[in-house]
Amino acid sequence: MTNDTTAAGPRATEPHYCEHCNDSVPHEHLDIKAVVAGARRDALREAGWMTAASAVAAGAAAGLAAVAAGTAPALTALGVTVAGWVVTTLAGLGVLGATRARLADSGAVLAGSFTTAALTPLVALAVALLTGGGWAVALVAGAAWLLCGALAALARARTYRALLLQPGEAGERARSAAVARSRRPGRREPVSWLLQAVAVAVCVWALTPLPALVVVLVPLAVVGVVAQARRRQGR
């Protein structure tokens, strides 16, 4: 008499079929609904903390500058920076809209980015000349640029949340972008947001003793946009 110790059940050689698509090749299925829900949640949360942090930074920088340089220079730096941000943003959007008919979407976005990058050192120059510059004023300019960028991110997040649920081609593109972004973890927008504010503050500080340096900073800002675009294409 022999004892059979083989466990009952499917044989080891029997293929396993996916319950979703009946494919025997091992693979994973992406939950699109979960990705979209996560993208909507993350967009608003990220923009929310960016806005809160930049508001605190702007208030602290303005208070410090008022003590160190005076109330008038601090308020002037704040106002000129906000106005400059609005002008550069509108100029970039204008170039984007004007070139979209002749270029691909990526080319139009790049042209708009070149425009905003080239105008940003001019905003820093205006702040330095109108306030007398200095490190305190530079802090206000950087923090104000930070706040403007955060508010823009908050507005984009609200639009993006609605777009992700929108039927049609635009909504489908947004959902495809959300899926692609979920596979490339990272926080590129907050990093870029912080670096732009730091660059504005450094430009104001550097242009205070040497306004002519703006002729170097303008092309340097454009080169920075080109480098960033190439790095993104390489990913």
Coordinates of N, CA and C in Angstrom, one line a residue:
M1 N 0.9 -1.2 0.0 CA 0.0 0.0 0.0 C 0.9 1.2 0.0
T2 N 0.6 2.1 -0.9 CA 1.4 3.4 -1.0 C 0.5 4.6 -0.6
N3 N 1.2 5.5 0.0 CA 0.5 6.8 0.5 C 0.8 7.9 -0.6
D4 N -0.2 8.5 -1.1 CA -0.1 9.6 -2.1 C -0.1 10.9 -1.3
T5 N 1.1 11.6 -1.2 CA 1.2 12.8 -0.5 C 1.0 14.1 -1.4
T6 N 0.7 13.9 -2.6 CA 0.6 15.0 -3.5 C -0.7 15.8 -3.2
A7 N -0.5 17.1 -3.0 CA -1.7 18.0 -2.6 C -2.6 18.1 -3.8
A8 N -3.9 18.1 -3.4 CA -4.9 18.2 -4.5 C -4.9 19.7 -4.9
G9 N -5.3 19.9 -6.2 CA -5.4 21.3 -6.7 C -4.8 21.3 -8.1
P10 N -4.7 22.5 -8.6 CA -4.2 22.7 -10.0 C -2.7 22.3 -10.1
R11 N -2.3 21.8 -11.2 CA -0.9 21.4 -11.4 C 0.0 22.6 -11.5
A12 N 1.3 22.4 -11.2 CA 2.2 23.6 -11.3 C 2.4 24.1 -12.7
T13 N 2.2 23.1 -13.7 CA 2.4 23.5 -15.1 C 1.1 24.2 -15.7
E14 N 0.1 24.2 -15.0 CA -1.2 24.8 -15.5 C -1.1 26.3 -15.5
P15 N -1.3 27.0 -16.6 CA -1.1 28.4 -16.7 C -2.2 29.2 -15.9
H16 N -1.8 30.3 -15.4 CA -2.7 31.2 -14.7 C -3.2 32.3 -15.6
Y17 N -4.5 32.4 -15.6 CA -5.2 33.4 -16.5 C -5.6 34.6 -15.7
C18 N -5.4 35.8 -16.2 CA -5.8 37.0 -15.6 C -7.3 37.1 -15.5
E19 N -7.9 37.5 -14.4 CA -9.4 37.5 -14.3 C -9.9 38.7 -15.0
H20 N -9.0 39.7 -15.4 CA -9.5 40.9 -16.1 C -9.5 40.7 -17.6
C21 N -8.5 40.1 -18.2 CA -8.4 40.1 -19.6 C -8.1 38.6 -20.1
N22 N -8.0 37.6 -19.3 CA -7.8 36.3 -19.6 C -6.4 36.0 -20.3
D23 N -5.5 36.8 -19.9 CA -4.1 36.7 -20.5 C -3.3 35.9 -19.5
S24 N -2.5 35.0 -20.0 CA -1.7 34.1 -19.2 C -0.3 34.7 -18.8
V25 N 0.1 35.8 -19.5 CA 1.4 36.4 -19.2 C 1.2 37.3 -18.0
P26 N 2.2 37.1 -17.0 CA 2.1 37.9 -15.8 C 2.1 39.4 -16.1
H27 N 1.2 40.2 -15.5 CA 1.2 41.6 -15.7 C 0.3 42.2 -14.6
E28 N 0.2 43.6 -14.6 CA -0.6 44.3 -13.7 C -1.6 45.1 -14.4
H29 N -2.8 45.4 -13.8 CA -3.8 46.3 -14.3 C -3.8 47.5 -13.5
L30 N -3.8 48.7 -14.2 CA -3.9 50.0 -13.5 C -5.3 50.4 -13.3
D31 N -5.6 50.8 -12.1 CA -6.9 51.2 -11.7 C -7.0 52.7 -12.1
I32 N -7.6 53.0 -13.3 CA -7.6 54.4 -13.8 C -8.5 55.3 -12.9
K33 N -9.6 54.7 -12.3 CA -10.4 55.5 -11.5 C -9.6 56.0 -10.2
A34 N -8.9 55.0 -9.7 CA -8.1 55.4 -8.5 C -7.0 56.4 -8.8
V35 N -6.4 56.3 -10.0 CA -5.4 57.3 -10.4 C -6.0 58.6 -10.6
V36 N -7.1 58.7 -11.2 CA -7.8 60.0 -11.4 C -8.2 60.6 -10.1
A37 N -8.8 59.8 -9.2 CA -9.2 60.3 -7.9 C -8.0 60.8 -7.1
G38 N -6.9 60.0 -7.2 CA -5.6 60.5 -6.5 C -5.1 61.7 -7.0
A39 N -5.1 61.9 -8.4 CA -4.6 63.1 -9.0 C -5.4 64.3 -8.6
R40 N -6.7 64.2 -8.5 CA -7.6 65.3 -8.1 C -7.3 65.7 -6.7
R41 N -7.1 64.7 -5.8 CA -6.8 65.0 -4.4 C -5.4 65.6 -4.2
D42 N -4.5 65.0 -4.9 CA -3.1 65.5 -4.8 C -2.9 66.9 -5.3
A43 N -3.6 67.2 -6.4 CA -3.5 68.5 -7.0 C -3.9 69.6 -6.1
L44 N -5.0 69.5 -5.4 CA -5.5 70.5 -4.5 C -4.7 70.5 -3.2
R45 N -4.3 69.4 -2.7 CA -3.5 69.4 -1.5 C -2.1 70.0 -1.7
E46 N -1.5 69.7 -2.8 CA -0.2 70.3 -3.1 C -0.3 71.8 -3.3
A47 N -1.3 72.3 -4.1 CA -1.5 73.7 -4.3 C -1.9 74.4 -2.9
G48 N -2.6 73.7 -2.1 CA -3.0 74.3 -0.8 C -1.8 74.6 0.1
W49 N -0.9 73.6 0.2 CA 0.2 73.8 1.1 C 1.2 74.8 0.5
M50 N 1.3 74.9 -0.8 CA 2.1 75.9 -1.5 C 1.6 77.3 -1.2
T51 N 0.3 77.5 -1.3 CA -0.3 78.8 -1.0 C -0.1 79.2 0.5
A52 N -0.3 78.3 1.4 CA -0.2 78.6 2.8 C 1.3 78.9 3.1
A53 N 2.2 78.1 2.6 CA 3.6 78.4 3.0 C 4.1 79.7 2.4
S54 N 3.7 80.0 1.1 CA 4.1 81.2 0.5 C 3.5 82.4 1.1
A55 N 2.3 82.3 1.6 CA 1.6 83.4 2.3 C 2.4 83.8 3.6
V56 N 2.8 82.8 4.3 CA 3.5 83.0 5.6 C 4.9 83.6 5.2
A57 N 5.5 83.1 4.2 CA 6.9 83.6 3.8 C 6.8 85.0 3.3
A58 N 5.7 85.4 2.6 CA 5.6 86.8 2.1 C 5.3 87.7 3.2
G59 N 4.5 87.3 4.2 CA 4.2 88.1 5.4 C 5.5 88.3 6.2
A60 N 6.2 87.3 6.4 CA 7.4 87.4 7.2 C 8.5 88.2 6.5
A61 N 8.6 88.1 5.2 CA 9.6 88.9 4.4 C 9.2 90.3 4.4
A62 N 8.0 90.6 4.3 CA 7.5 92.0 4.3 C 7.8 92.7 5.6
G63 N 7.5 91.9 6.7 CA 7.7 92.5 8.0 C 9.2 92.7 8.3
L64 N 10.0 91.8 7.9 CA 11.4 91.9 8.1 C 12.0 93.1 7.3
A65 N 11.5 93.2 6.0 CA 12.0 94.3 5.2 C 11.5 95.7 5.7
A66 N 10.3 95.7 6.2 CA 9.8 97.0 6.8 C 10.7 97.5 7.9
V67 N 11.2 96.5 8.7 CA 12.1 96.9 9.8 C 13.5 97.3 9.3
A68 N 14.0 96.5 8.3 CA 15.4 96.7 7.9 C 15.5 97.8 6.9
A69 N 14.5 97.9 6.0 CA 14.7 98.9 4.9 C 13.6 100.0 4.9
G70 N 12.6 99.8 5.7 CA 11.5 100.8 5.7 C 10.2 100.2 5.1
T71 N 9.1 100.8 5.5 CA 7.8 100.3 5.0 C 7.6 100.6 3.5
A72 N 8.0 101.8 3.1 CA 7.8 102.1 1.7 C 8.5 101.2 0.7
P73 N 9.8 101.0 0.9 CA 10.5 100.0 0.0 C 9.9 98.6 0.1
A74 N 9.5 98.2 1.3 CA 8.9 96.8 1.4 C 7.6 96.7 0.6
L75 N 6.8 97.7 0.7 CA 5.5 97.7 0.0 C 5.7 97.9 -1.5
T76 N 6.7 98.7 -1.8 CA 7.0 98.9 -3.3 C 7.5 97.7 -3.9
A77 N 8.4 97.0 -3.2 CA 8.9 95.7 -3.7 C 7.8 94.7 -3.9
L78 N 6.9 94.7 -2.9 CA 5.7 93.7 -3.0 C 4.9 94.0 -4.2
G79 N 4.5 95.3 -4.4 CA 3.6 95.7 -5.4 C 4.2 95.6 -6.8
V80 N 5.5 96.0 -7.0 CA 6.2 95.9 -8.3 C 6.4 94.4 -8.6
T81 N 6.7 93.5 -7.7 CA 6.9 92.1 -8.0 C 5.6 91.5 -8.4
V82 N 4.5 91.8 -7.7 CA 3.2 91.2 -8.1 C 2.8 91.7 -9.5
A83 N 2.9 93.0 -9.7 CA 2.6 93.5 -11.0 C 3.5 92.9 -12.1
G84 N 4.7 92.8 -11.8 CA 5.7 92.2 -12.8 C 5.3 90.8 -13.1
W85 N 4.9 90.0 -12.1 CA 4.5 88.6 -12.3 C 3.3 88.5 -13.2
V86 N 2.3 89.4 -13.0 CA 1.1 89.4 -13.8 C 1.5 89.8 -15.3
V87 N 2.4 90.8 -15.5 CA 2.8 91.2 -16.8 C 3.5 90.0 -17.5
T88 N 4.5 89.4 -16.9 CA 5.2 88.3 -17.5 C 4.3 87.1 -17.8
T89 N 3.4 86.8 -16.9 CA 2.5 85.7 -17.2 C 1.6 86.0 -18.3
L90 N 1.0 87.2 -18.4 CA 0.1 87.5 -19.5 C 0.9 87.6 -20.8
A91 N 2.1 88.0 -20.8 CA 3.0 88.0 -22.0 C 3.2 86.6 -22.5
G92 N 3.6 85.7 -21.5 CA 3.8 84.3 -21.9 C 2.6 83.7 -22.5
L93 N 1.4 83.9 -21.9 CA 0.2 83.4 -22.4 C -0.2 83.9 -23.8
G94 N 0.2 85.2 -24.0 CA -0.1 85.8 -25.3 C 0.8 85.2 -26.4
V95 N 2.0 85.0 -26.1 CA 2.9 84.3 -27.0 C 2.5 82.9 -27.3
L96 N 2.0 82.2 -26.2 CA 1.5 80.8 -26.3 C 0.4 80.8 -27.3
G97 N -0.6 81.7 -27.1 CA -1.8 81.7 -27.9 C -1.4 82.1 -29.4
A98 N -0.5 83.0 -29.6 CA -0.1 83.5 -30.9 C 0.6 82.4 -31.7
T99 N 1.4 81.6 -31.0 CA 2.3 80.6 -31.7 C 1.6 79.2 -31.8
R100 N 0.5 79.0 -31.1 CA -0.1 77.7 -31.1 C -0.6 77.3 -32.5
A101 N -1.0 78.3 -33.3 CA -1.5 78.0 -34.7 C -0.4 77.5 -35.6
R102 N 0.8 78.0 -35.3 CA 1.9 77.7 -36.2 C 2.8 76.5 -35.7
L103 N 2.8 76.4 -34.4 CA 3.7 75.4 -33.8 C 2.9 74.3 -33.1
A104 N 3.5 73.2 -32.8 CA 2.9 72.1 -32.0 C 2.7 72.7 -30.6
D105 N 1.9 72.0 -29.8 CA 1.6 72.5 -28.5 C 2.9 72.6 -27.6
S106 N 3.8 71.6 -27.8 CA 5.0 71.7 -27.0 C 5.9 72.9 -27.4
G107 N 5.9 73.2 -28.7 CA 6.7 74.3 -29.2 C 6.1 75.7 -28.7
A108 N 4.8 75.7 -28.7 CA 4.1 77.0 -28.2 C 4.3 77.2 -26.8
V109 N 4.3 76.1 -26.0 CA 4.5 76.2 -24.5 C 6.0 76.7 -24.3
L110 N 6.9 76.1 -25.1 CA 8.3 76.5 -25.0 C 8.5 78.0 -25.3
A111 N 7.8 78.5 -26.3 CA 7.9 79.9 -26.7 C 7.3 80.8 -25.6
G112 N 6.2 80.4 -25.0 CA 5.7 81.1 -23.9 C 6.6 81.1 -22.7
S113 N 7.3 80.0 -22.5 CA 8.2 79.9 -21.3 C 9.5 80.8 -21.6
F114 N 9.9 80.8 -22.8 CA 11.0 81.7 -23.2 C 10.7 83.2 -22.9
T115 N 9.4 83.6 -23.2 CA 9.0 84.9 -23.0 C 9.0 85.3 -21.5
T116 N 8.4 84.4 -20.7 CA 8.3 84.7 -19.2 C 9.7 84.7 -18.6
A117 N 10.6 83.8 -19.1 CA 12.0 83.7 -18.5 C 12.7 85.0 -18.9
A118 N 12.6 85.5 -20.1 CA 13.3 86.7 -20.5 C 12.9 87.9 -19.8
L119 N 11.6 88.0 -19.4 CA 11.0 89.2 -18.8 C 11.3 89.2 -17.3
T120 N 11.5 88.0 -16.7 CA 11.7 87.9 -15.2 C 12.9 88.8 -14.7
P121 N 14.1 88.7 -15.3 CA 15.1 89.6 -14.8 C 14.8 91.1 -14.9
L122 N 14.0 91.4 -15.9 CA 13.6 92.8 -16.0 C 12.7 93.3 -14.9
V123 N 11.9 92.4 -14.4 CA 11.1 92.6 -13.2 C 12.0 92.8 -12.0
A124 N 13.0 92.0 -11.9 CA 13.9 92.1 -10.8 C 14.7 93.4 -10.8
L125 N 15.0 93.8 -12.1 CA 15.7 95.1 -12.2 C 14.8 96.3 -11.8
A126 N 13.5 96.2 -12.2 CA 12.6 97.3 -11.8 C 12.4 97.3 -10.3
V127 N 12.4 96.2 -9.6 CA 12.3 96.2 -8.1 C 13.6 96.8 -7.5
A128 N 14.7 96.5 -8.0 CA 16.0 97.0 -7.5 C 16.1 98.5 -7.7
L129 N 15.7 99.0 -8.9 CA 15.8 100.4 -9.2 C 14.8 101.3 -8.4
L130 N 13.6 100.7 -8.3 CA 12.5 101.5 -7.6 C 12.5 101.5 -6.1
T131 N 13.2 100.5 -5.5 CA 13.3 100.4 -4.1 C 14.7 100.7 -3.5
G132 N 15.7 100.7 -4.3 CA 17.0 100.8 -3.8 C 17.7 99.5 -3.6
G133 N 16.9 98.4 -3.7 CA 17.4 97.1 -3.6 C 17.9 96.7 -2.2
G134 N 18.8 95.7 -2.1 CA 19.2 95.2 -0.8 C 18.7 93.9 -0.5
W135 N 19.3 93.2 0.5 CA 18.9 91.8 0.8 C 17.4 91.7 1.3
A136 N 17.0 92.7 2.0 CA 15.6 92.7 2.6 C 14.6 92.8 1.5
V137 N 14.8 93.7 0.6 CA 13.9 93.9 -0.6 C 13.9 92.6 -1.5
A138 N 15.1 92.1 -1.6 CA 15.2 90.8 -2.4 C 14.4 89.7 -1.8
L139 N 14.4 89.6 -0.5 CA 13.5 88.6 0.2 C 12.1 88.8 -0.1
V140 N 11.6 90.1 -0.1 CA 10.2 90.4 -0.4 C 9.9 90.0 -1.8
A141 N 10.8 90.3 -2.7 CA 10.5 90.0 -4.1 C 10.4 88.5 -4.3
G142 N 11.3 87.8 -3.7 CA 11.3 86.3 -3.9 C 10.0 85.7 -3.3
A143 N 9.7 86.2 -2.1 CA 8.5 85.7 -1.4 C 7.2 86.1 -2.2
A144 N 7.2 87.3 -2.7 CA 6.0 87.7 -3.5 C 5.8 86.9 -4.8
W145 N 7.0 86.6 -5.4 CA 6.9 85.7 -6.6 C 6.5 84.3 -6.2
L146 N 6.9 83.9 -5.1 CA 6.5 82.6 -4.5 C 5.0 82.5 -4.4
L147 N 4.4 83.6 -3.8 CA 3.0 83.6 -3.5 C 2.2 83.7 -4.8
C148 N 2.7 84.5 -5.8 CA 2.0 84.5 -7.0 C 1.9 83.2 -7.7
G149 N 3.1 82.5 -7.7 CA 3.1 81.2 -8.3 C 2.2 80.2 -7.6
A150 N 2.1 80.3 -6.3 CA 1.3 79.3 -5.5 C -0.2 79.6 -5.8
L151 N -0.6 80.9 -5.9 CA -2.0 81.2 -6.3 C -2.3 80.7 -7.7
A152 N -1.4 80.8 -8.6 CA -1.6 80.3 -9.9 C -1.8 78.8 -9.9
A153 N -0.9 78.1 -9.1 CA -1.0 76.7 -9.0 C -2.4 76.2 -8.4
L154 N -2.9 77.0 -7.4 CA -4.2 76.7 -6.8 C -5.3 76.8 -7.9
A155 N -5.2 77.9 -8.7 CA -6.2 78.1 -9.8 C -6.1 76.9 -10.8
R156 N -4.9 76.5 -11.1 CA -4.8 75.4 -12.1 C -5.3 74.1 -11.5
A157 N -5.0 73.9 -10.2 CA -5.5 72.7 -9.5 C -7.0 72.6 -9.6
R158 N -7.7 73.6 -9.3 CA -9.2 73.6 -9.4 C -9.7 73.3 -10.8
T159 N -9.0 73.9 -11.8 CA -9.4 73.6 -13.2 C -9.0 72.2 -13.6
Y160 N -7.9 71.7 -13.1 CA -7.4 70.4 -13.4 C -8.4 69.3 -12.8
R161 N -8.8 69.6 -11.6 CA -9.8 68.6 -10.9 C -11.0 68.5 -11.7
A162 N -11.5 69.6 -12.3 CA -12.7 69.5 -13.1 C -12.4 68.8 -14.4
L163 N -11.3 69.1 -15.0 CA -10.9 68.6 -16.3 C -10.8 67.1 -16.3
L164 N -10.3 66.5 -15.2 CA -10.1 65.1 -15.1 C -11.4 64.3 -15.2
L165 N -12.5 64.9 -14.9 CA -13.8 64.3 -14.9 C -14.6 64.7 -16.2
Q166 N -14.0 65.5 -17.0 CA -14.7 66.0 -18.2 C -14.6 65.0 -19.3
P167 N -15.8 64.7 -20.0 CA -15.7 63.8 -21.1 C -15.1 64.6 -22.3
G168 N -14.7 63.8 -23.3 CA -14.1 64.4 -24.5 C -12.6 64.3 -24.6
E169 N -12.1 64.9 -25.6 CA -10.6 64.8 -25.9 C -9.8 65.5 -24.8
A170 N -10.2 66.6 -24.4 CA -9.5 67.4 -23.4 C -9.4 66.6 -22.1
G171 N -10.5 66.0 -21.6 CA -10.5 65.2 -20.4 C -9.7 64.0 -20.6
E172 N -9.7 63.4 -21.7 CA -8.9 62.1 -22.0 C -7.4 62.4 -21.9
R173 N -7.0 63.6 -22.5 CA -5.6 64.0 -22.4 C -5.2 64.2 -21.0
A174 N -6.0 64.8 -20.2 CA -5.7 65.1 -18.8 C -5.6 63.8 -18.0
R175 N -6.5 62.8 -18.3 CA -6.4 61.5 -17.6 C -5.2 60.7 -18.0
S176 N -4.8 60.8 -19.3 CA -3.6 60.1 -19.8 C -2.4 60.7 -19.1
A177 N -2.4 62.1 -19.0 CA -1.2 62.7 -18.3 C -1.2 62.3 -16.8
A178 N -2.3 62.2 -16.2 CA -2.3 61.8 -14.8 C -1.8 60.4 -14.6
V179 N -2.1 59.5 -15.6 CA -1.6 58.1 -15.5 C -0.1 58.1 -15.7
A180 N 0.4 58.9 -16.7 CA 1.8 59.0 -16.9 C 2.6 59.6 -15.7
R181 N 2.0 60.6 -15.1 CA 2.6 61.2 -13.9 C 2.6 60.2 -12.7
S182 N 1.6 59.4 -12.6 CA 1.6 58.4 -11.5 C 2.8 57.4 -11.6
R183 N 3.3 57.2 -12.9 CA 4.4 56.2 -13.1 C 5.7 56.9 -12.9
R184 N 5.7 58.3 -12.8 CA 7.0 59.0 -12.6 C 6.9 59.8 -11.3
P185 N 7.0 59.2 -10.2 CA 6.9 59.9 -8.9 C 7.9 61.0 -8.8
G186 N 7.5 62.1 -8.1 CA 8.3 63.2 -7.9 C 7.5 64.5 -7.8
R187 N 8.2 65.5 -7.3 CA 7.5 66.8 -7.1 C 8.2 67.9 -7.9
R188 N 8.0 67.8 -9.3 CA 8.7 68.8 -10.1 C 8.1 70.2 -10.0
E189 N 6.8 70.3 -9.9 CA 6.3 71.7 -9.9 C 6.7 72.4 -8.6
P190 N 6.6 71.9 -7.4 CA 7.1 72.6 -6.2 C 8.5 73.0 -6.3
V191 N 9.3 72.1 -6.9 CA 10.8 72.4 -7.0 C 11.0 73.6 -7.9
S192 N 10.3 73.5 -9.1 CA 10.4 74.6 -10.0 C 9.9 75.9 -9.4
W193 N 8.8 75.8 -8.7 CA 8.2 77.0 -8.0 C 9.2 77.6 -7.0
L194 N 9.9 76.8 -6.2 CA 10.9 77.3 -5.3 C 12.1 77.9 -6.0
L195 N 12.6 77.3 -7.0 CA 13.7 77.7 -7.7 C 13.5 79.1 -8.4
Q196 N 12.3 79.3 -8.9 CA 12.0 80.5 -9.6 C 12.0 81.7 -8.6
A197 N 11.4 81.4 -7.4 CA 11.4 82.5 -6.4 C 12.8 82.8 -5.9
V198 N 13.6 81.8 -5.7 CA 15.0 82.0 -5.3 C 15.8 82.8 -6.4
A199 N 15.5 82.5 -7.6 CA 16.2 83.2 -8.7 C 15.8 84.6 -8.8
V200 N 14.5 84.9 -8.5 CA 14.1 86.3 -8.5 C 14.8 87.1 -7.4
A201 N 14.8 86.5 -6.2 CA 15.5 87.1 -5.1 C 17.0 87.4 -5.3
V202 N 17.6 86.4 -5.9 CA 19.1 86.5 -6.2 C 19.3 87.6 -7.3
C203 N 18.4 87.7 -8.3 CA 18.5 88.7 -9.3 C 18.4 90.1 -8.7
V204 N 17.4 90.3 -7.8 CA 17.2 91.6 -7.2 C 18.4 92.0 -6.4
W205 N 18.9 91.0 -5.7 CA 20.1 91.3 -4.9 C 21.4 91.6 -5.7
A206 N 21.5 90.9 -6.8 CA 22.7 91.1 -7.7 C 22.6 92.3 -8.5
L207 N 21.4 92.7 -8.9 CA 21.2 93.9 -9.7 C 21.2 95.2 -8.9
T208 N 21.2 95.1 -7.6 CA 21.2 96.3 -6.8 C 22.5 97.1 -7.0
P209 N 23.7 96.5 -6.9 CA 24.9 97.2 -7.1 C 25.3 97.3 -8.6
L210 N 24.8 96.4 -9.4 CA 25.2 96.3 -10.8 C 24.0 96.1 -11.8
P211 N 23.2 97.2 -12.1 CA 22.0 97.0 -12.9 C 22.3 96.5 -14.3
A212 N 23.5 96.8 -14.8 CA 23.9 96.4 -16.2 C 24.0 94.8 -16.3
L213 N 24.0 94.2 -15.2 CA 24.1 92.7 -15.2 C 22.9 92.1 -15.8
V214 N 21.8 92.9 -16.0 CA 20.6 92.3 -16.6 C 20.8 91.8 -18.0
V215 N 21.8 92.4 -18.7 CA 22.1 91.9 -20.1 C 22.6 90.5 -20.1
V216 N 23.1 90.1 -19.0 CA 23.6 88.7 -18.8 C 22.5 87.8 -18.3
L217 N 21.7 88.3 -17.4 CA 20.7 87.5 -16.7 C 19.5 87.1 -17.7
V218 N 19.2 88.0 -18.6 CA 18.1 87.7 -19.6 C 18.4 86.5 -20.4
P219 N 19.5 86.4 -21.1 CA 19.8 85.2 -21.9 C 20.1 84.0 -21.0
L220 N 20.6 84.2 -19.8 CA 20.9 83.1 -18.9 C 19.5 82.5 -18.5
A221 N 18.5 83.3 -18.3 CA 17.2 82.7 -17.9 C 16.6 81.9 -19.0
V222 N 16.8 82.3 -20.3 CA 16.3 81.6 -21.4 C 17.1 80.3 -21.5
V223 N 18.4 80.3 -21.3 CA 19.2 79.1 -21.4 C 18.7 78.1 -20.3
G224 N 18.3 78.6 -19.2 CA 17.8 77.8 -18.1 C 16.5 77.0 -18.5
V225 N 15.6 77.7 -19.2 CA 14.4 77.1 -19.7 C 14.7 76.0 -20.7
V226 N 15.7 76.3 -21.6 CA 16.1 75.3 -22.6 C 16.6 74.0 -21.9
A227 N 17.5 74.2 -20.9 CA 18.1 73.1 -20.2 C 17.0 72.3 -19.5
Q228 N 16.0 73.0 -18.9 CA 14.9 72.3 -18.2 C 14.1 71.5 -19.2
A229 N 13.8 72.1 -20.4 CA 13.0 71.3 -21.4 C 13.8 70.1 -21.9
R230 N 15.1 70.2 -22.1 CA 15.8 69.0 -22.5 C 15.9 67.9 -21.5
R231 N 15.9 68.3 -20.2 CA 15.9 67.4 -19.1 C 14.6 66.6 -19.1
R232 N 13.5 67.3 -19.3 CA 12.2 66.7 -19.3 C 12.1 65.7 -20.5
Q233 N 12.6 66.1 -21.6 CA 12.5 65.2 -22.8 C 13.3 64.0 -22.6
G234 N 14.4 64.1 -21.8 CA 15.2 62.9 -21.6 C 14.6 61.9 -20.6
R235 N 13.6 62.3 -19.9 CA 13.0 61.3 -19.0 C 12.0 60.4 -19.6

